[in-house]
XYZ file of C-alpha atoms in Angstrom:
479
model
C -14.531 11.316 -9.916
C -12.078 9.808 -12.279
C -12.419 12.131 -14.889
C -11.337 14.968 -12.624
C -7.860 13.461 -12.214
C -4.924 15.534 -14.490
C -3.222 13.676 -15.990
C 0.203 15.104 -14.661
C -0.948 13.430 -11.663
C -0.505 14.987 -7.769
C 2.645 15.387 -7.490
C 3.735 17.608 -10.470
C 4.694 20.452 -7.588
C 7.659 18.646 -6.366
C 9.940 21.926 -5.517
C 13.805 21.988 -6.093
C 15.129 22.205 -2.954
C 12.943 19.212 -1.533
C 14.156 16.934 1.176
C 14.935 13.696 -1.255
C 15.734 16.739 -4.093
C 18.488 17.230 -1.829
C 19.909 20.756 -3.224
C 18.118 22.654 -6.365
C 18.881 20.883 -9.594
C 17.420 21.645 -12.779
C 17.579 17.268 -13.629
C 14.474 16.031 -15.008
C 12.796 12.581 -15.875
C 11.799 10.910 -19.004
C 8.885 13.056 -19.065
C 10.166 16.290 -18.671
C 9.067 15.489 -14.543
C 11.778 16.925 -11.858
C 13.809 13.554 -11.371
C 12.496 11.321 -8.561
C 15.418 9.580 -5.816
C 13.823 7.327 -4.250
C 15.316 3.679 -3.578
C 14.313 0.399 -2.588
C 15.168 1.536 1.191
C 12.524 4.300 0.947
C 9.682 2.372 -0.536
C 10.409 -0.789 1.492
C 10.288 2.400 4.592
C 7.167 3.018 2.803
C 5.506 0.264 2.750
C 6.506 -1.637 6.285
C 5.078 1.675 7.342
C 1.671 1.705 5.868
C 1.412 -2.277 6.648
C 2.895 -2.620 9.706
C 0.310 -0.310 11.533
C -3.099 -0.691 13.983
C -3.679 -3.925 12.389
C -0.702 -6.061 14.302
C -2.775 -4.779 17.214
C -5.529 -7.313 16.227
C -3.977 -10.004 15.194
C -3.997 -11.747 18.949
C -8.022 -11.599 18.986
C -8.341 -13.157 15.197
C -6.189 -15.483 15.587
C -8.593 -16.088 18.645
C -11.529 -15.949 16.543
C -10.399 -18.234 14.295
C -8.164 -21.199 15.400
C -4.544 -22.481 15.877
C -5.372 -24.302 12.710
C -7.165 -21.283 10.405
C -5.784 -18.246 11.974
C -2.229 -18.452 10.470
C -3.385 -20.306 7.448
C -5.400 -16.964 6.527
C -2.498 -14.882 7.523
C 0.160 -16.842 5.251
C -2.706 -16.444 2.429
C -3.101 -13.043 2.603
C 0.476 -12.544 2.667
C 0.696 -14.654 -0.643
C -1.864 -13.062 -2.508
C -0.794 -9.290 -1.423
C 2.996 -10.155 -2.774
C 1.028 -11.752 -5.900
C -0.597 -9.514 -6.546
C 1.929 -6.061 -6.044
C 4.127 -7.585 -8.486
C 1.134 -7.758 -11.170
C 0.647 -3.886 -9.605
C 4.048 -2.857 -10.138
C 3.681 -4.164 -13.914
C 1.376 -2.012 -14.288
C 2.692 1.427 -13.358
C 3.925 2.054 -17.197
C 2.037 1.405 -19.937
C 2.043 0.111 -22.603
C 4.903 -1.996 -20.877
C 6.621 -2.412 -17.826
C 10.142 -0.702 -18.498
C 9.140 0.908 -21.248
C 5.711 2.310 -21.487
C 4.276 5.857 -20.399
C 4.333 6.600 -16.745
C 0.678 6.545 -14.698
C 1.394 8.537 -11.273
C -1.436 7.193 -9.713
C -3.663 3.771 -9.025
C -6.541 5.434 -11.066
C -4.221 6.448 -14.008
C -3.130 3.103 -13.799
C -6.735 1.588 -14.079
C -7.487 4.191 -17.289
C -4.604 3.430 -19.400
C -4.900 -0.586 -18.887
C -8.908 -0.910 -18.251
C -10.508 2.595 -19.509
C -12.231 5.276 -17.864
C -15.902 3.353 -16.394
C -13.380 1.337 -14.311
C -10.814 4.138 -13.271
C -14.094 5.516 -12.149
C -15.416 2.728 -9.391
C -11.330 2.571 -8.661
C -10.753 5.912 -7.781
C -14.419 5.604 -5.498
C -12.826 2.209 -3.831
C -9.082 3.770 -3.448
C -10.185 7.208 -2.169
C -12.411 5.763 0.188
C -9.994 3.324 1.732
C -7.561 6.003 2.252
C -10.082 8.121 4.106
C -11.466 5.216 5.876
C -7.616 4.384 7.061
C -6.809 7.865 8.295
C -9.994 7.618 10.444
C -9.229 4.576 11.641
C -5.771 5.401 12.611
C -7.010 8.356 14.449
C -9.167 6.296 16.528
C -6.100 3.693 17.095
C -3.640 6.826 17.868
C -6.122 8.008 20.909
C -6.310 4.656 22.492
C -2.316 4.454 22.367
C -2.605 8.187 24.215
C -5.115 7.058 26.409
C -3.337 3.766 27.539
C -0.114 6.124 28.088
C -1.923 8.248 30.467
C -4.093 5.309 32.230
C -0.877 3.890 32.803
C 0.812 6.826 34.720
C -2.348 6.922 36.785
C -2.412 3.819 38.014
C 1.145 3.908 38.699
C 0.670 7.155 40.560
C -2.539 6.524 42.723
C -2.665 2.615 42.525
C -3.910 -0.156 40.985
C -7.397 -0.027 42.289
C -7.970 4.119 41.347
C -10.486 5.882 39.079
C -8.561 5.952 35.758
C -11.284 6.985 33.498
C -9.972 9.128 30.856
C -11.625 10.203 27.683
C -10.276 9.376 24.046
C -11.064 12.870 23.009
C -8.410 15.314 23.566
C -6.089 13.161 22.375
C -8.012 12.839 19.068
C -7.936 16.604 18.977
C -4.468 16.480 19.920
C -3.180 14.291 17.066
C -5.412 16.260 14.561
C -3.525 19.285 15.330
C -0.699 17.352 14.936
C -1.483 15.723 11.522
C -2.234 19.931 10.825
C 1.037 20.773 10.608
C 2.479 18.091 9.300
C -0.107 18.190 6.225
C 1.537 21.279 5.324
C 4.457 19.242 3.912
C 3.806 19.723 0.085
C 3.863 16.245 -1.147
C 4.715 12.386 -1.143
C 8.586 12.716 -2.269
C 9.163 15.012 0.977
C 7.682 12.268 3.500
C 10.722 9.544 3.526
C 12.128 10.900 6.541
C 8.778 10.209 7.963
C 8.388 6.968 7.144
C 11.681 5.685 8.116
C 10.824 6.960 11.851
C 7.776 5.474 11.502
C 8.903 2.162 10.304
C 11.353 2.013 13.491
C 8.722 2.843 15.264
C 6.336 -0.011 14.173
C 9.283 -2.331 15.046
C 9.706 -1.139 18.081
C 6.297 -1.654 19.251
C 5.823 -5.051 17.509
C 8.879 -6.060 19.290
C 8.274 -5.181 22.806
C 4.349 -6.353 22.246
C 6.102 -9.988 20.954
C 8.266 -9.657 23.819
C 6.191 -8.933 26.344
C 4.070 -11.748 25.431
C 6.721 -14.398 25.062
C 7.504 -13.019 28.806
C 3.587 -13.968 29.547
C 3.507 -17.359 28.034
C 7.136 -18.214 29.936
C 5.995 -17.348 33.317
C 2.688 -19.318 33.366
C -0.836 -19.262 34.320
C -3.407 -20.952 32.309
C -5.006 -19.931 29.528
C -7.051 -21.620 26.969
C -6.287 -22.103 23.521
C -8.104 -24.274 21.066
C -7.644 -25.495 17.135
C -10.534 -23.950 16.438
C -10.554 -20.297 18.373
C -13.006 -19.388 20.794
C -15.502 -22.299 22.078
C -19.200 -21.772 21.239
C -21.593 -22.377 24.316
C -18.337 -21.519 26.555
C -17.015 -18.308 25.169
C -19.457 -17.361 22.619
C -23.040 -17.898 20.449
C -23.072 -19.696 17.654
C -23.980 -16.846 15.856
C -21.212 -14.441 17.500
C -18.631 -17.085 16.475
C -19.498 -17.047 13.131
C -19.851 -12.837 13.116
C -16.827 -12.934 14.806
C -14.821 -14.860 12.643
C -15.786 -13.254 9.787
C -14.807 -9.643 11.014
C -11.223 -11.736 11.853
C -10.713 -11.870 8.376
C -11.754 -8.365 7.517
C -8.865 -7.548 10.425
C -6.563 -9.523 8.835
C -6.891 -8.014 4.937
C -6.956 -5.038 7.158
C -3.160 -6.005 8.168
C -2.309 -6.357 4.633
C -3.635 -3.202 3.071
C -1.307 -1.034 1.430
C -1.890 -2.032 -2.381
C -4.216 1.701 -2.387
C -0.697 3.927 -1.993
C 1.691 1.378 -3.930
C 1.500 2.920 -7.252
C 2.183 6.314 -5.574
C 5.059 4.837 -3.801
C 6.392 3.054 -6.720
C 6.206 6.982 -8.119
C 9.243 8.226 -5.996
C 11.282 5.603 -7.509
C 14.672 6.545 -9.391
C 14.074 6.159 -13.323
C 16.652 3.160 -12.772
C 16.744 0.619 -12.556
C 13.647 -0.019 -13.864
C 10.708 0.772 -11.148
C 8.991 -2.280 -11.244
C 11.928 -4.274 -10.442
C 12.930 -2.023 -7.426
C 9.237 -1.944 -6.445
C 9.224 -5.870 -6.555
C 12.218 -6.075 -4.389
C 10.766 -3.409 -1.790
C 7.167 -5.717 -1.740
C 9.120 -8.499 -0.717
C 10.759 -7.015 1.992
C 7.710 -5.182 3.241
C 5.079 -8.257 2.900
C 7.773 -10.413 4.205
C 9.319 -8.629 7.043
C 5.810 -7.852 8.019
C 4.692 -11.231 7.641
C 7.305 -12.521 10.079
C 6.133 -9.790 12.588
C 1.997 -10.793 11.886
C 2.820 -14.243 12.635
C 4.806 -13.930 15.920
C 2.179 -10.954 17.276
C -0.702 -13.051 16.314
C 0.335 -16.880 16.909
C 2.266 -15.491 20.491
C -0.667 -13.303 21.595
C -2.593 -16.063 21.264
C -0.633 -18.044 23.297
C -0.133 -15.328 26.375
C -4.221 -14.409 26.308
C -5.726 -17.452 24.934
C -9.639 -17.053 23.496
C -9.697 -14.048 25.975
C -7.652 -12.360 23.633
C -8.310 -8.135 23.741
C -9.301 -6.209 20.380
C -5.599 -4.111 20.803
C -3.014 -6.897 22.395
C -0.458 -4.378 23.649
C -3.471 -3.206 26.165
C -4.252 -6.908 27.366
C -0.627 -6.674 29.644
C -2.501 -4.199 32.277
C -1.552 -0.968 32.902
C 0.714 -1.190 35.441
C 4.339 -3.099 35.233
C 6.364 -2.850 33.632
C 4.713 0.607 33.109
C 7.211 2.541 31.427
C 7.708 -0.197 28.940
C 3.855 -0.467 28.090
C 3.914 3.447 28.196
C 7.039 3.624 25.466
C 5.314 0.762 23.031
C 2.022 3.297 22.827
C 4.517 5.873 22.326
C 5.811 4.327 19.682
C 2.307 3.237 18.496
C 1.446 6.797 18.070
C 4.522 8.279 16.524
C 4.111 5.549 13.886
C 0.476 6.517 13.414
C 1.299 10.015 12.564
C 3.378 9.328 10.100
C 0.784 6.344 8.579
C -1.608 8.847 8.438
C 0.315 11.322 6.428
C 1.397 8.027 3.769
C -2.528 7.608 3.244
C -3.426 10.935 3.540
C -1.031 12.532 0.664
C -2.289 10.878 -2.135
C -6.271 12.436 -1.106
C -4.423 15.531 -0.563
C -2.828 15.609 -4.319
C -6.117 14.232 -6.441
C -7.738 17.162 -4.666
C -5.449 20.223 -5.092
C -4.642 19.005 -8.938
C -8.273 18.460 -9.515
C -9.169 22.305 -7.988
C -5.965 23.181 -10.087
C -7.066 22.271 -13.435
C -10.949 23.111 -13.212
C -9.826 26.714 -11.989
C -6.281 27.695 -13.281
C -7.159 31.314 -13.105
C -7.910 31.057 -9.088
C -4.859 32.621 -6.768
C -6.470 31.502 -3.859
C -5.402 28.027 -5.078
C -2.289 27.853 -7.363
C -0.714 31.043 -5.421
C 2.471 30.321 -3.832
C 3.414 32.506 -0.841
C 7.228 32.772 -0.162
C 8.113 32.642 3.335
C 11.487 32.928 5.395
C 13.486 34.289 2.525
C 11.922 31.571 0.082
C 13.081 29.023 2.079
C 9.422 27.958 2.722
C 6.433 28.774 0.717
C 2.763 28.401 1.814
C -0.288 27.833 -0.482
C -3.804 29.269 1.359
C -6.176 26.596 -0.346
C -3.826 23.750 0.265
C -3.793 25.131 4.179
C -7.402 25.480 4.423
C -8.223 22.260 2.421
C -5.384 19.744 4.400
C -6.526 21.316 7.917
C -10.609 20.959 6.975
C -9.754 17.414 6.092
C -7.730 16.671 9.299
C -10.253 18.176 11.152
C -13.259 16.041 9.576
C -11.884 13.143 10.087
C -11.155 13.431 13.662
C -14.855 14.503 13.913
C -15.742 11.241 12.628
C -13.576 9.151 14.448
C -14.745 10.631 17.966
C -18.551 9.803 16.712
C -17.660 6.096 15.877
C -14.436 5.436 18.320
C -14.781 1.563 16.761
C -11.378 0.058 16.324
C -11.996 -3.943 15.813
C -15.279 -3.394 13.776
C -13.842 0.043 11.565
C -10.892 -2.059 11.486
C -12.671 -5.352 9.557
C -14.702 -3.100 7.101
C -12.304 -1.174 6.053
C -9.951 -4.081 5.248
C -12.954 -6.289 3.694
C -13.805 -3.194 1.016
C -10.746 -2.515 0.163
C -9.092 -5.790 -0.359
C -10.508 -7.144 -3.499
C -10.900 -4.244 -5.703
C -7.645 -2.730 -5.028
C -5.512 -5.630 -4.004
C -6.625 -8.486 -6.127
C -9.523 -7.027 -8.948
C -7.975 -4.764 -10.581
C -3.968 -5.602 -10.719
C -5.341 -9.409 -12.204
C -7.559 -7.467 -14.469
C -4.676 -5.095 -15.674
C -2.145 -7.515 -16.020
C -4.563 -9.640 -17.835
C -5.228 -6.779 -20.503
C -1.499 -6.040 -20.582
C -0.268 -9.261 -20.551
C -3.277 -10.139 -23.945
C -3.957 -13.285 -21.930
C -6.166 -15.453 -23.894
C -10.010 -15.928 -22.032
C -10.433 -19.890 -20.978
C -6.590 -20.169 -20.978
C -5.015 -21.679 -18.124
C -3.617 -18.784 -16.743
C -6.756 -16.787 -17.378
C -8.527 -19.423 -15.654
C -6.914 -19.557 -12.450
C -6.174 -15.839 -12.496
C -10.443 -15.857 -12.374
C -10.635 -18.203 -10.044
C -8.669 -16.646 -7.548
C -10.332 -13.143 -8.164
C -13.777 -14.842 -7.361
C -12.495 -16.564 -4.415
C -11.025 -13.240 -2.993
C -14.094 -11.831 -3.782
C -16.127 -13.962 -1.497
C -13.997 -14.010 1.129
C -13.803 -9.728 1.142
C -17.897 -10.140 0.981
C -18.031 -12.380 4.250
C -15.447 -10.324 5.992
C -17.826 -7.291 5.176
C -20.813 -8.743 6.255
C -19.231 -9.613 9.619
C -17.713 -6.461 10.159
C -20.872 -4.221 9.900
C -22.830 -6.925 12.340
C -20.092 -5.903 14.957
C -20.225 -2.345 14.129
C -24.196 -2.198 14.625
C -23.639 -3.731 17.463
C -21.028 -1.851 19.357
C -23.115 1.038 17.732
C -26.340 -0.263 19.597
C -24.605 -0.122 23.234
C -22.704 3.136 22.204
C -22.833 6.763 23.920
C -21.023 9.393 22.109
C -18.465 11.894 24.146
C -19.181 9.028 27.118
C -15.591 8.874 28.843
C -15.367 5.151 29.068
């Protein structure tokens, strides 16, 4: 799969003229690349918006799973380890040093310069498959947000007590057509615009969500909360306790997963200052601010639901008052989605079209560029067939397996060590010459292996739920 990959990497067609271009310019990079303008604000923008996404939803029913006393213990963790290890990441991007070295435009170019080609292999498997595996997921999170919208206005309209049972699928064929057009935008460097909107979006729900539950802790009523999470015998089976706690943790490396698009991110970073400082200084404001935001969501939604906790917190508050305030945080939910989608999304989009590129340079149907409105706007026929046959598959998927808790968990359990921890200690160990049975080689394994198991429980937990929601599960049932 690796192998494929061009070396001038996915994003060689950025056009003059571009959004973060600015104006044409005939500027170019060390390597002879058009020059790149992003800042820390954009990659921080970035970032908060590929972490910051469906996985705050969860974090009320893990920390539920799991415990006054272990739920934000695992959270602070992860939030360790992630900074930990995007600063080894961002160390990485040039090779052979950090400042210095060659350029790598992607996480698999990354892997082949530091660890050779056998590994850039299973990376680009475990990165590619994350990022399809998130854009599925976030289509399944983006219909419930539509849903709840719509549930809402019902209610409000005909009562509390009417027949609100609307289907999930129009509105997953509704933000595919979306995710259509907006595929069409050539590549990464033209989506910061996005992401800012989408970052103020994922505030804005967060907020209102933390709000809203502060609101349902201050006015009352009991619920129960315990040290240790949901009470066997009481509120579950020994064995779901265990399942469930497990998949918790898959939710939470879930929360955290943005590692797969940081070297592309750290890509649309100005020459200087250096790109690994910038990108260190943007990974401390994402993981942190977001971190902050995990903490409140979880440890607060806790508090307002108790063990009762729902998979998706913001749809534990009813759906009736305040019902335009519930209706504008789902709002928000889904704008932010669409733009997630596209930050995971571009990167599958580029290995593709620069693979097709280089195996057939001769083909017009795929390196033709069709002018349109004067030149303003030009329109490639395989990248518009391609982009919409990918939106369009995974929507297909997501309305056969509509499972956001248990997609959720697996996705952040197989993604988590490879890509976040594996392969960042493993490059930085090889860059760095670290010396084997040194101290810092030692610990550096140590906490590789210990991620390891922990992304190997998570895993196991996750597919238990999702064979069993899959047991119980009609497809195209409205629910």
């Amino acid at each position: 799969m690796a192998n494929d990959f061009p070396k001038n990497s996915m994003y060689i067609d950025v056009q003059p003229g571009s959004l973060e271009s600015g104006h044409p310019n005939k500027a170019f990079d060390d390597d002879g690349r058009i020059k790149r303008t992003g800042t820390c604000l954009t990659a921080s923008a970035h970032i908060v918006t590929a972490v910051i996404g469906s996985g705050v939803l969860s974090l009320a029913w893990a920390i539920a799973q799991l415990g006054w006393v272990a739920g934000p213990a695992v959270l602070v963790a992860f939030s360790f380890i992630t900074f930990f290890t995007s600063t080894l990441l961002a160390d990485s991007y040039r090779c052979p040093g950090p400042v210095h070295g060659t350029r790598n435009y992607t996480y698999t170019e990354v892997v082949r310069s530091h660890l050779g080609g056998f590994k850039s292999q299973l990376c680009g498997v475990a990165q590619y498959g994350n990022l399809i595996g998130v854009t599925i997921g976030y289509t399944i999170t983006a219909s419930i947000s539509m849903v709840a919208v719509e549930r809402s206005n019902c209610f409000h309209e005909k009562g509390h007590y009417a027949s609100c049972k609307i289907s999930n699928y129009p509105f997953m064929a509704i933000f595919a057509v979306i995710q259509i057009i907006l595929s069409q935008i050539p590549n990464f460097h033209e989506l910061s615009w996005l992401s800012i909107v989408a970052a103020i979006m994922s505030f804005a729900y967060s907020s209102i969500g933390l709000g809203l539950s502060i609101a349902k802790v201050a006015g009352g009523g009991h619920v129960r909360t315990t040290l240790t999470g949901t009470t066997v015998g009481l509120d579950v089976s020994a064995a779901d306790k265990i399942w469930n706690s497990f998949q918790a943790i898959g939710d939470i490396a879930f929360a955290y997963a943005y590692s797969t698009v940081l070297i592309e991110i750290q890509d649309t970073l100005k020459s200087q200052p250096p790109e690994n400082k910038v990108m260190k200084k943007a990974s401390f404001v994402g993981v942190a601010t977001t971190t902050l935001f995990y903490v409140l969501c979880g440890c607060v939604g806790y508090a307002a639901f108790g063990n009762d906790a729902p998979g998706n917190f913001l749809t534990g508050f009813g759906f009736y008052e305040p019902f335009w305030l519930i209706d504008f945080a789902n709002v928000c939910i889904a704008i932010h989605l669409i733009g997630a989608y596209q930050v995971f999304a571009q990167p599958i989009f580029g290995f593709v079209e620069k693979s097709c590129s280089r195996r057939w340079p001769e083909n017009k149907f795929i390196t033709t560029e069709h002018k349109l409105l004067n030149g303003s706007y030009t329109i490639n026929l395989f990248r518009l067939v391609w982009r919409t046959a990918y939106v369009v598959l995974t929507a297909v998927v997501a309305m056969i397996f509509p499972f956001f808790n248990g997609f959720v968990g697996l996705i952040g359990a197989a993604s988590f060590y490879p890509l976040t921890v594996y392969f960042p200690i493993e490059m930085y160990i090889a860059q760095a010459k670290i010396p084997r049975f040194s101290f810092t080689w030692t610990w550096l394994k140590i906490l590789s292996w210990a991620c390891l198991v922990v992304s190997l429980v998570a895993a196991v937990g996750s597919i238990q739920g999702l064979v069993h929601d899959v047991r119980k599960y009609k497809p195209f049932k409205t629910e």
